[in-house]
Coordinates of C-alpha atoms and ligand atoms in Angstrom, one line a residue:
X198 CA 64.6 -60.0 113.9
X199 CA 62.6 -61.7 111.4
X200 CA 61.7 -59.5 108.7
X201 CA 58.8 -60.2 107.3
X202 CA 57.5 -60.6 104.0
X203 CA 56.2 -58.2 101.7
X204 CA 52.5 -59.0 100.5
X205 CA 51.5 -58.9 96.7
X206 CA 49.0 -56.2 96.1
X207 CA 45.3 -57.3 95.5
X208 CA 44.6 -57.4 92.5
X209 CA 41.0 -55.5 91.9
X210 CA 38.3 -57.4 90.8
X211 CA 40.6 -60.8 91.4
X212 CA 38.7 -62.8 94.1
X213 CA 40.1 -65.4 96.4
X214 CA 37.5 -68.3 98.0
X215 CA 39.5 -68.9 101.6
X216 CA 38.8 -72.0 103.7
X217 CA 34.9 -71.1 105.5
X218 CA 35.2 -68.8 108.9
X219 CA 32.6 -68.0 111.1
X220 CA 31.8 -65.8 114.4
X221 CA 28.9 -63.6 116.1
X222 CA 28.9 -60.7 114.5
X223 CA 27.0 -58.8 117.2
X224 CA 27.6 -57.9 120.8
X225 CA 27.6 -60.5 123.3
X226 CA 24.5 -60.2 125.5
X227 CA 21.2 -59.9 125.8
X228 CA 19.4 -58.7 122.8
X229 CA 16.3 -59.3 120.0
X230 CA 18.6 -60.7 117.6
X231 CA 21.9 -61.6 116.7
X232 CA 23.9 -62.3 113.5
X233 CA 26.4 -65.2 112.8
X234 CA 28.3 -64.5 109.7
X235 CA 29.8 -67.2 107.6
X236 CA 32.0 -66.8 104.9
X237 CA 34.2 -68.8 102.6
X238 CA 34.5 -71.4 100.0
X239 CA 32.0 -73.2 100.3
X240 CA 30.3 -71.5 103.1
X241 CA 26.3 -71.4 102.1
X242 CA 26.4 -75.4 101.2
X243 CA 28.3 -75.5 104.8
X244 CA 25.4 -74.0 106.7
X245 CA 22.5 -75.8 104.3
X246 CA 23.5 -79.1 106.5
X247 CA 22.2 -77.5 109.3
X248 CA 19.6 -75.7 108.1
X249 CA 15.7 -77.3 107.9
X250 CA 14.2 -74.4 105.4
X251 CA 14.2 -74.7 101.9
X252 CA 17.5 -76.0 100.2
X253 CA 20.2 -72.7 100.1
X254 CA 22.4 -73.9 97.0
X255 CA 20.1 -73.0 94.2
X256 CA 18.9 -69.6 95.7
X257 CA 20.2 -66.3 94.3
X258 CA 22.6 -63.8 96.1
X259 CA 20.7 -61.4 98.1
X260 CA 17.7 -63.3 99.1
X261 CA 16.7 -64.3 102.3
X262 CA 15.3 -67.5 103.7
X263 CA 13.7 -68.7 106.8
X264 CA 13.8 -71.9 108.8
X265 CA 15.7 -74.0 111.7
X266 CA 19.0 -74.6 112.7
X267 CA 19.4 -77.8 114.0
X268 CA 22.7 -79.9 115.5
X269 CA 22.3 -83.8 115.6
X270 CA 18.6 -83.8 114.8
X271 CA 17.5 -81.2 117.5
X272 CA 15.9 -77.9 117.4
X273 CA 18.4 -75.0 118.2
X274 CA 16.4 -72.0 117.0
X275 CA 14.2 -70.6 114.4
X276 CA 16.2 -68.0 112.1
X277 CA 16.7 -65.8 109.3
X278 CA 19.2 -66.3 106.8
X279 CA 20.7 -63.8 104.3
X280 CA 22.8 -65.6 101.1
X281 CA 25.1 -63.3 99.7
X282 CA 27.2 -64.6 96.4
X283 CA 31.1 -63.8 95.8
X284 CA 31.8 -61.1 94.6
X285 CA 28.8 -59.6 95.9
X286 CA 29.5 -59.8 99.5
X287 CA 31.6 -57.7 101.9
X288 CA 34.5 -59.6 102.0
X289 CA 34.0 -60.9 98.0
X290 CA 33.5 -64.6 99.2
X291 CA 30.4 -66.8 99.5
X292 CA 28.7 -65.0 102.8
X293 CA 25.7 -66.1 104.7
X294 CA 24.1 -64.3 107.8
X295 CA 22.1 -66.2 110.1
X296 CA 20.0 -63.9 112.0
X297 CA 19.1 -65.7 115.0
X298 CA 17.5 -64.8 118.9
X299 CA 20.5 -63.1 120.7
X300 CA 21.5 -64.2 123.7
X301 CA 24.7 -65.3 125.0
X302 CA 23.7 -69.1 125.2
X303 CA 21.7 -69.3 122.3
X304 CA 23.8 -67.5 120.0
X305 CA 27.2 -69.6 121.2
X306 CA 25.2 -73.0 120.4
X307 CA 24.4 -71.8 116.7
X308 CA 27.8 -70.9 116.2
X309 CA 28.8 -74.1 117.6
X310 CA 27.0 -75.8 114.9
X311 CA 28.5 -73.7 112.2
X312 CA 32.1 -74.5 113.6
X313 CA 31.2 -78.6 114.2
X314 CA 29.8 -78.4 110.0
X315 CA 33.2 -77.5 109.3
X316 CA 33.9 -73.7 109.5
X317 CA 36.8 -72.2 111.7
X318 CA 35.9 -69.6 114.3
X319 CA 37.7 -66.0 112.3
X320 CA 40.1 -64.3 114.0
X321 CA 39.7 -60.9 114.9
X322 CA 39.0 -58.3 111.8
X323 CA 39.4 -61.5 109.2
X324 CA 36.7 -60.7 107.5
X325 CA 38.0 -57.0 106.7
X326 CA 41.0 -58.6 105.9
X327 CA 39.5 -61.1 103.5
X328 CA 37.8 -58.0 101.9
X329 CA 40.8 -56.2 101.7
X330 CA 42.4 -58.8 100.2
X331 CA 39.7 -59.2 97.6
X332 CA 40.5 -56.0 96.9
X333 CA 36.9 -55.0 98.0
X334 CA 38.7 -52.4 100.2
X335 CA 42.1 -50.7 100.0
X336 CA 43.6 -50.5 103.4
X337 CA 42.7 -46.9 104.5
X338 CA 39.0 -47.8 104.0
X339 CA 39.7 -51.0 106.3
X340 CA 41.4 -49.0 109.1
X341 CA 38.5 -46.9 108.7
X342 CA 35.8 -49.6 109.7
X343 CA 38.1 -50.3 112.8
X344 CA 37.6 -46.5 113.3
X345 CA 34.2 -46.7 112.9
X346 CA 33.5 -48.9 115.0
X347 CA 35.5 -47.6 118.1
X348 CA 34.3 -44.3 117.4
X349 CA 33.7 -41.7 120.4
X350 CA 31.8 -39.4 119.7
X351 CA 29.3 -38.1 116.1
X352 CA 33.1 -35.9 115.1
X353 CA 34.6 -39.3 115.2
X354 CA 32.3 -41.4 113.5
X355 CA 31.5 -38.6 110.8
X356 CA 35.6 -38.4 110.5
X357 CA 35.8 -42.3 109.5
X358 CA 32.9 -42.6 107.8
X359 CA 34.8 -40.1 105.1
X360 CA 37.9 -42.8 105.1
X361 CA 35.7 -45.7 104.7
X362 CA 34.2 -43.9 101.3
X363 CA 37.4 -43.9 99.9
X364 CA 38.7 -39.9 100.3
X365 CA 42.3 -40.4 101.7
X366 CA 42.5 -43.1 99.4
X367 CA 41.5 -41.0 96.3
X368 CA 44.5 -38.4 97.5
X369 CA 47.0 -40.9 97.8
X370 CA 45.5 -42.1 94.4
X371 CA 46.3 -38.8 92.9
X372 CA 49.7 -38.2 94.3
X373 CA 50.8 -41.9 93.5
X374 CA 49.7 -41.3 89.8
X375 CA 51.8 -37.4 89.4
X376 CA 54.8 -39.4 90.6
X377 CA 54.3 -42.7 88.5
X378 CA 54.0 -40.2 85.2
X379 CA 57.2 -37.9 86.9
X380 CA 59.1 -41.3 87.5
X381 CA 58.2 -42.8 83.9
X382 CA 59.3 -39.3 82.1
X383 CA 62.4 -40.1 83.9
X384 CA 63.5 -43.0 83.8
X385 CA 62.7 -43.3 79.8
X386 CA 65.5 -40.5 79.5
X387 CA 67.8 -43.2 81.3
X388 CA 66.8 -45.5 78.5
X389 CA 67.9 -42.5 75.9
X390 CA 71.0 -41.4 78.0
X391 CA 73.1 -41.5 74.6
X392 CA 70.5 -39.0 72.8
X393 CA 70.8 -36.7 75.5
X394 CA 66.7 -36.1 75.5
X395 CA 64.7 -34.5 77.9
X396 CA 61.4 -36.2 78.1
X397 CA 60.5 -34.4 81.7
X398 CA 60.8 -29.8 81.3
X399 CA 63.1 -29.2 84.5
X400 CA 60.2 -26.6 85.0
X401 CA 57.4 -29.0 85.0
X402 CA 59.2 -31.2 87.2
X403 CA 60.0 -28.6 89.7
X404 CA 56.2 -27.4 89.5
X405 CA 55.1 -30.8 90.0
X406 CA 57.4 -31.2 93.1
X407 CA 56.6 -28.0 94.8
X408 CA 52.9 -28.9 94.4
X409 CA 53.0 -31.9 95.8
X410 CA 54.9 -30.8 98.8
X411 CA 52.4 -28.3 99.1
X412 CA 49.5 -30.2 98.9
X413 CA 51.0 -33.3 100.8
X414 CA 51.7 -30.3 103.8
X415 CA 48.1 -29.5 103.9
X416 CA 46.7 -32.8 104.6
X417 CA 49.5 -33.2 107.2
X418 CA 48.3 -29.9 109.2
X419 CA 44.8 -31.9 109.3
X420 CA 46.7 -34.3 111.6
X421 CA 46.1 -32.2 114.8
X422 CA 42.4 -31.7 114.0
X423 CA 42.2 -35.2 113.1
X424 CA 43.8 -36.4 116.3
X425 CA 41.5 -34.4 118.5
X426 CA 38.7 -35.6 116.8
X427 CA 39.5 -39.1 116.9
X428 CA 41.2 -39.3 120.4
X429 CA 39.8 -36.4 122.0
X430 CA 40.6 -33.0 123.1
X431 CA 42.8 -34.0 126.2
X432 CA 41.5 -31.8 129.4
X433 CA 43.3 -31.4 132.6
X434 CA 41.6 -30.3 135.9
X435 CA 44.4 -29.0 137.7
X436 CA 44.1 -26.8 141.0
X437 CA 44.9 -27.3 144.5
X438 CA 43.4 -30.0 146.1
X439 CA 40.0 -29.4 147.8
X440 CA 39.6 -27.5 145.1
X441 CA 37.0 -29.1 143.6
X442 CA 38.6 -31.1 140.8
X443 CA 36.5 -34.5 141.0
X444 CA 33.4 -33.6 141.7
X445 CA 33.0 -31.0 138.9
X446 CA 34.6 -34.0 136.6
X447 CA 31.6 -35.8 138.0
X448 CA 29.0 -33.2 137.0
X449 CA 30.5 -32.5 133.7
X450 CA 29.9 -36.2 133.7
X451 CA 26.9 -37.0 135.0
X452 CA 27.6 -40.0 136.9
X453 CA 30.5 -40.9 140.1
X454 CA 34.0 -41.5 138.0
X455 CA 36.3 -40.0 139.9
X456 CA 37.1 -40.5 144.3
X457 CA 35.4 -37.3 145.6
X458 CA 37.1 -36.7 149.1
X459 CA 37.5 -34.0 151.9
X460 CA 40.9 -34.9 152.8
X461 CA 43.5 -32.2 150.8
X462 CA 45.5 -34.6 148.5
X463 CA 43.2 -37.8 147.8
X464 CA 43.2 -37.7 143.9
X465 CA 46.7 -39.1 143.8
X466 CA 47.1 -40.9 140.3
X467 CA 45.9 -39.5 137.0
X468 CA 42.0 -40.6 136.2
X469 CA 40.7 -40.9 132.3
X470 CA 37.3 -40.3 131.6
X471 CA 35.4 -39.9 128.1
X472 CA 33.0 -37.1 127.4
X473 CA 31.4 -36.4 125.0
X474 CA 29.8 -32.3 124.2
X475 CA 28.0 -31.2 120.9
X476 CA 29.6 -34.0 119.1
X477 CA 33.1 -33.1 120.2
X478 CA 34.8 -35.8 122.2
X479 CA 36.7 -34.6 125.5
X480 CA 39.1 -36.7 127.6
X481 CA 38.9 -35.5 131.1
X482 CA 41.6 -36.0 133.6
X483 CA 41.6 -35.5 137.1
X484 CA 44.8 -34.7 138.5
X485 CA 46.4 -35.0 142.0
X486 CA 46.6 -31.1 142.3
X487 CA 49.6 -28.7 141.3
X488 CA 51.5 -27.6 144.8
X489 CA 54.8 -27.1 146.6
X490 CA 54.4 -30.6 148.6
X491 CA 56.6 -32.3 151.1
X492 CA 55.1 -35.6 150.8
X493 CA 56.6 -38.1 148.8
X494 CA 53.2 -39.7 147.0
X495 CA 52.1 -36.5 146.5
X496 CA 55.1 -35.0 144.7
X497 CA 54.6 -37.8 142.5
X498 CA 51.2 -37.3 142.4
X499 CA 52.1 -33.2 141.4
X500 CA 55.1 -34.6 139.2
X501 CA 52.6 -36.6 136.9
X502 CA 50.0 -33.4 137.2
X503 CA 52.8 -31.4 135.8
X504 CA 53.2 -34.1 132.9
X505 CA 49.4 -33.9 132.3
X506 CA 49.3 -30.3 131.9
X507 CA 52.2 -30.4 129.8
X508 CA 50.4 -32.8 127.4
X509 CA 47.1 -31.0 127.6
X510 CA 45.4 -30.0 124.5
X511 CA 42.7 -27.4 127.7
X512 CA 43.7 -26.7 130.7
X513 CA 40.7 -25.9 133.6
X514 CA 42.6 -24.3 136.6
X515 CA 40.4 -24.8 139.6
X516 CA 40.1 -22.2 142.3
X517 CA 38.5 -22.4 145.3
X518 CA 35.9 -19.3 145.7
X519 CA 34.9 -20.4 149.8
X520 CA 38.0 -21.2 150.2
X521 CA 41.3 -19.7 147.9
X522 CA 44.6 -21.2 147.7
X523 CA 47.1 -18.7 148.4
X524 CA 49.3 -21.1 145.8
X525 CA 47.3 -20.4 142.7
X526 CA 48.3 -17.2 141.5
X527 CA 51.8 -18.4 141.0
X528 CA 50.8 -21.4 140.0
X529 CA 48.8 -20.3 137.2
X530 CA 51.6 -17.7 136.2
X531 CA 53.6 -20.8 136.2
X532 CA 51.5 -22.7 133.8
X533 CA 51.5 -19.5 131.5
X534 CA 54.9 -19.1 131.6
X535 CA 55.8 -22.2 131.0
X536 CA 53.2 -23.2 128.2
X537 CA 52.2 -19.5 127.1
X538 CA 50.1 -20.8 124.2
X539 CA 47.9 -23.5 125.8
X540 CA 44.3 -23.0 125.9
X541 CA 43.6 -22.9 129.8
X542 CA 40.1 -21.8 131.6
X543 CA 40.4 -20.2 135.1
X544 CA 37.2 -22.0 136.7
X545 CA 36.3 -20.4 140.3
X546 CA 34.6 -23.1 142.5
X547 CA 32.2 -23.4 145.1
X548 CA 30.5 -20.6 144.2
X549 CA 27.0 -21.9 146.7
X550 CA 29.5 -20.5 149.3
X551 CA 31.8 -17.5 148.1
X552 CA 29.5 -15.4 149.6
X553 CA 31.3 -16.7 153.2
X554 CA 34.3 -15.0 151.6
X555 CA 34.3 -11.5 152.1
X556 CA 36.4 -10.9 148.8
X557 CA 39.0 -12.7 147.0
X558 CA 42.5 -12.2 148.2
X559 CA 44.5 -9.6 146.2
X560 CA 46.2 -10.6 143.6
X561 CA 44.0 -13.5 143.4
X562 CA 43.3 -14.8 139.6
X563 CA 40.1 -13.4 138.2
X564 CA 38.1 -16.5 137.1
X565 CA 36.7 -17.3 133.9
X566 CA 33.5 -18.2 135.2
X567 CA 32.5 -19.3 138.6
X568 CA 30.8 -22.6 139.1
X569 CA 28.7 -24.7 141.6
X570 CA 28.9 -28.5 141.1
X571 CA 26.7 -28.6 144.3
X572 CA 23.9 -26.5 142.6
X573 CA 24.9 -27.1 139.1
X574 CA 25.1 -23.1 138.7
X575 CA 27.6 -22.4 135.5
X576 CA 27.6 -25.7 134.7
X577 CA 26.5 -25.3 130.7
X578 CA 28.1 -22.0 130.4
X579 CA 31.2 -23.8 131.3
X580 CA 30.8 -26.5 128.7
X581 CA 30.1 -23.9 126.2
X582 CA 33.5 -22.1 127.3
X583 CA 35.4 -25.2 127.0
X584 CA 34.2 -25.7 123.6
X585 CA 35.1 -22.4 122.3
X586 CA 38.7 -22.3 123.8
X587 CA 39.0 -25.3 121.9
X588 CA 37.5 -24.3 118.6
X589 CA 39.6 -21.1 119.1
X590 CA 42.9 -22.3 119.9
X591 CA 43.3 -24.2 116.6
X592 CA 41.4 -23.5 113.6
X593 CA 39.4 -26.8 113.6
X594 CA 37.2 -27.2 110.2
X595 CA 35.9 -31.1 110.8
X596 CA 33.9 -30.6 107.6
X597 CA 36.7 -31.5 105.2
X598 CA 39.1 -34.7 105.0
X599 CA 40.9 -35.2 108.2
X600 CA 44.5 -37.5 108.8
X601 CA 43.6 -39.3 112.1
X602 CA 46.3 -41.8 111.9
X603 CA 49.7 -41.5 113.5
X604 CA 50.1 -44.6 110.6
X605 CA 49.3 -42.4 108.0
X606 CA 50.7 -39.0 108.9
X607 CA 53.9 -40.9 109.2
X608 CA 53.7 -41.9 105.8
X609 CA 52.7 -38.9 104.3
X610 CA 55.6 -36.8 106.1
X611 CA 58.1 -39.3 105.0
X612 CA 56.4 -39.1 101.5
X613 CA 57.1 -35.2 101.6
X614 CA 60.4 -35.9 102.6
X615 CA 61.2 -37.9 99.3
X616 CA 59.7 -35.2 97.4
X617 CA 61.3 -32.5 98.8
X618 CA 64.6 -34.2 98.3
X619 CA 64.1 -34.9 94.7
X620 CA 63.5 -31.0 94.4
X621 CA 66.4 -30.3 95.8
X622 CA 68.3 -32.5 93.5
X623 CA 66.6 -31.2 90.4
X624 CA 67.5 -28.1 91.7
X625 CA 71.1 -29.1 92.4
X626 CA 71.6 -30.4 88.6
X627 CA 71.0 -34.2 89.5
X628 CA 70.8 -37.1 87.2
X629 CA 67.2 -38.3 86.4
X630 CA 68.5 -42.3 88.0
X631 CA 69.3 -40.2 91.5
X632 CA 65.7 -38.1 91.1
X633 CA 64.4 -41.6 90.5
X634 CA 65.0 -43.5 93.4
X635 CA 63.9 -40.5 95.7
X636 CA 60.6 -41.2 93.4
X637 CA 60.7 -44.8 94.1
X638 CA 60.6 -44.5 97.9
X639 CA 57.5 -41.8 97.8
X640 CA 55.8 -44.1 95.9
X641 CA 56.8 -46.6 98.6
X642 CA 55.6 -44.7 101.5
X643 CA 52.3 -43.5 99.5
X644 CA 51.8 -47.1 98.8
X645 CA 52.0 -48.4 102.4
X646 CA 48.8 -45.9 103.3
X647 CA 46.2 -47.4 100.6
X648 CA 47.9 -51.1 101.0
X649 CA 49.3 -51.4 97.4
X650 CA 52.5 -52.1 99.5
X651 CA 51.6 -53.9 102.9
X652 CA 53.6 -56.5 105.0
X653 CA 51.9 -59.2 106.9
X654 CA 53.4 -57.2 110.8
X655 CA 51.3 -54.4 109.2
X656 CA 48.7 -56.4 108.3
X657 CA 48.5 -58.1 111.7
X658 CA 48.5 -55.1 113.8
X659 CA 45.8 -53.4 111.8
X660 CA 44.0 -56.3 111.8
X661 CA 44.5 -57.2 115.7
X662 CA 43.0 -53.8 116.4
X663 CA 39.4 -54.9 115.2
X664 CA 36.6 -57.4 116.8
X665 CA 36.0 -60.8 116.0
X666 CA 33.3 -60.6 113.7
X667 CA 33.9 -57.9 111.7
Ligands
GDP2157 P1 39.6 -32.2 144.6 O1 40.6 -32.6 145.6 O2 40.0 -30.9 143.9 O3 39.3 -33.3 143.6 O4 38.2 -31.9 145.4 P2 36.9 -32.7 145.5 O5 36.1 -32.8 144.3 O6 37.3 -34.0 146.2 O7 36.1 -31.8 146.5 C1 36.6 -31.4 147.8 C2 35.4 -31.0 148.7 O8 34.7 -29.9 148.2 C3 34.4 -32.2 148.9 O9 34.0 -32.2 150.2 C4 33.3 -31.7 147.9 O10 32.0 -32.2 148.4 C5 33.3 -30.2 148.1 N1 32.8 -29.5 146.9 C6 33.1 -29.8 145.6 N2 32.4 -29.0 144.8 C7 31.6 -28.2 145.6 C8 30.6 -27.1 145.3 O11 30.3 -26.8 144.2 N3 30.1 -26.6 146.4 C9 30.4 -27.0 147.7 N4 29.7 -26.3 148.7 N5 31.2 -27.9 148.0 C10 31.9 -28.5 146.9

């Protein structure tokens, strides 16, 4: 394996002009308007050729000028365009914005004519990279556009909107600085090793230490918050089938997702859907049904049910109130005995026809609430429910910084890991040259979240992630 070369930092404030790129910046389709950004060396004299307005290399940043794109003497369309002057420009190059009539057609041929003047069509998120590498952006805040972007639900967005202003960066700031000034202290007693001076109080360092640990542990325990918020709180329908399972996914969803069918067993594989409630993104999946089962596809189908439920973060157990399955009581004590503290609602189904039933079998569960997808009945107390076992289950506070990255909370644990083991070496009577290079790799690991230390495999699959055009 090829391993791959380590990038040197950007320097703030340092701007690099890169060879001109250029892509829609908008969503393909139909639409008022869309944007074609250029940017680069050399970018606004690049899109002057083509443009029959007034002439674009005298005009100050931030202006905006109107006129006609043209290829080989012919019309293409009547636009808008927006100069914006390095540094002054998201990605701290020369950046122009052609706002033209969307369209799929019409908005490929002015791009064409931007590429045939001599830009290259960007690859996807080079333009964040460009500003990251102008040091415009530190890499938490570029993740965070990505995150933006692909946001799910108002949490989400609200949750990367925090990273993009810089607030996991500013922690990782502050840690990286207490263990610069810890590592300096120490490693200038190495210079003094004859003297025998002690630049660093043991007691200061070991305050320092335990602080950081500390604090470094409570941005960890965001992660689960932060992951539910970004990804979704995953939610499994389970139940016997029949029970009800896709079409109550359906009404919760408001539109066909999942195969509604009166044959017993149909939902065979495991269905996604996103949904979102009161700002809190849900990811609902249908399963094929929790039973005892002699058929092969269906064990599997009840094998991968099982894994489902396993990885659940809300469990809705369906039960059938026309129509009970004399499986679910154990079933459910299953499920509790197995995974005691998962959040799980016992929804009773069908209730437009429980009153058929007489009475529930004994020893039947008691639901939670009873529901009627057909008549819609318990519908929105049911959402509210599902909220609320949620919110209860974890303490989830979305108001303050959250970690949403598996990138990042790796980092950070391997950055507590560091500390800790320095601590334990101070308290063991280490040299300050073994405290050191525990130091040394924290300030690695912190490095690798803000980009001060980034490789170009990093690089790419962070990048890779985004559009083209962004
Ligand atoms: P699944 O196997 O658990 O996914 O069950 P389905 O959603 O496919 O539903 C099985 C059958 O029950 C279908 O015929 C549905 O139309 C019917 N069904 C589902 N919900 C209701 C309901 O609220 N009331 C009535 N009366 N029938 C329902």
């Amino acid at each position: 394996m090829e391993i791959s070369k380590q990038k040197t930092p950007p320097i703030p404030g340092e701007i690099t002009q890169r060879e001109p790129i250029a892509a829609i910046a908008t969503p393909t389709g139909e639409g008022g308007i869309a944007v074609i950004r250029v940017s680069g060396r050399d970018s606004i004299t690049l899109v002057e050729r083509i443009f029959s307005g007034a002439p674009l290399t005298d005009k100050p940043s931030h202006t905006i000028h109107y006129g006609l794109i043209t290829r080989a003497g012919k019309r293409l369309d009547d636009v808008l365009v927006s100069l914006f002057r390095s540094p002054r420009s998201y990605t701290g190059e020369d950046t122009v914005e052609i706002s033209c009539h969307g369209g799929v057609i019409n908005t490929q041929l002015v791009l064409e004519a931007v590429l045939h003047v001599g830009a290259r069509a960007a690859e996807p998120g080079e333009f964040t990279q460009r500003a990251f590498l102008n040091g415009k952006l530190d890499l938490s805040q570029a993740e965070a556009v990505a995150d933006l972007i692909h946001a799910r639900s108002k949490k989400a967005a609200e949750s990367s909107r925090q990273h993009l202003d810089g607030k996991l960066g500013e922690y990782v700031k502050a840690f990286r600085q207490q263990v610069i000034d810890a590592t300096a202290m120490i490693e200038l007693e190495l210079d003094f090793i004859e003297e025998d001076v002690e630049f660093a109080s043991r007691d200061d360092l070991r305050k320092l230490f335990t602080d950081l640990t500390d604090s470094i542990q409570q941005l960890l325990e965001t992660y689960e918050t932060g992951r539910i918020v970004k990804h979704g709180v995953r939610t499994v329908f389970a139940g016997a089938p029949n029970a009800g399972k896709s079409t109550l996914l359906n009404t919760l969803m408001g539109r066909e997702r999942a195969i509604v069918s009166e044959i017993a067993g149909t939902t065979r594989d495991v269905i996604d859907a996103d949904w979102n409630y009161d700002g809190l993104l849900f990811t609902l999946t249908d399963t094929a049904g929790l039973r005892v089962t002699e058929d092969v596809i269906e064990a599997e189908g009840v094998r991968r049910s099982r894994k489902a439920v396993s990885e659940a973060d809300l469990v809705l157990y369906l039960t059938d109130l026309h129509q009970p399955d004399p499986q679910d009581a154990q079933v459910i004590t299953e499920i509790r005995q197995q995974w005691p503290e998962k959040p799980m609602l016992i929804v009773g189904t069908k209730a437009d026809r429980k009153e058929l039933l007489k009475q529930l079998p004994d020893k039947h569960p008691k639901p939670d609430i009873e529901v009627s997808s057909l008549e819609g009945t318990g519908i929105d107390t049911l959402k509210r429910l599902m909220k609320e076992a949620v919110l209860e289950s974890r303490d989830i506070d979305t108001s303050g910084l959250l970690v949403t990255s598996s990138r990042h909370r790796d980092a950070l644990e391997k950055t507590r890991g560091h500390v800790h083991s320095a601590l334990r070496g101070l308290e063991g009577g280490l040299t300050g040259d073994f405290l050191s290079i525990d130091l040394r790799a924290a300030l690695h690991e912190l490095g690798t979240i803000t980009g001060e230390i980034t490789t170009e495999d990093l690089l790419d699959s962070i990048f890779s992630r985004f559009c083209i055009g962004k």
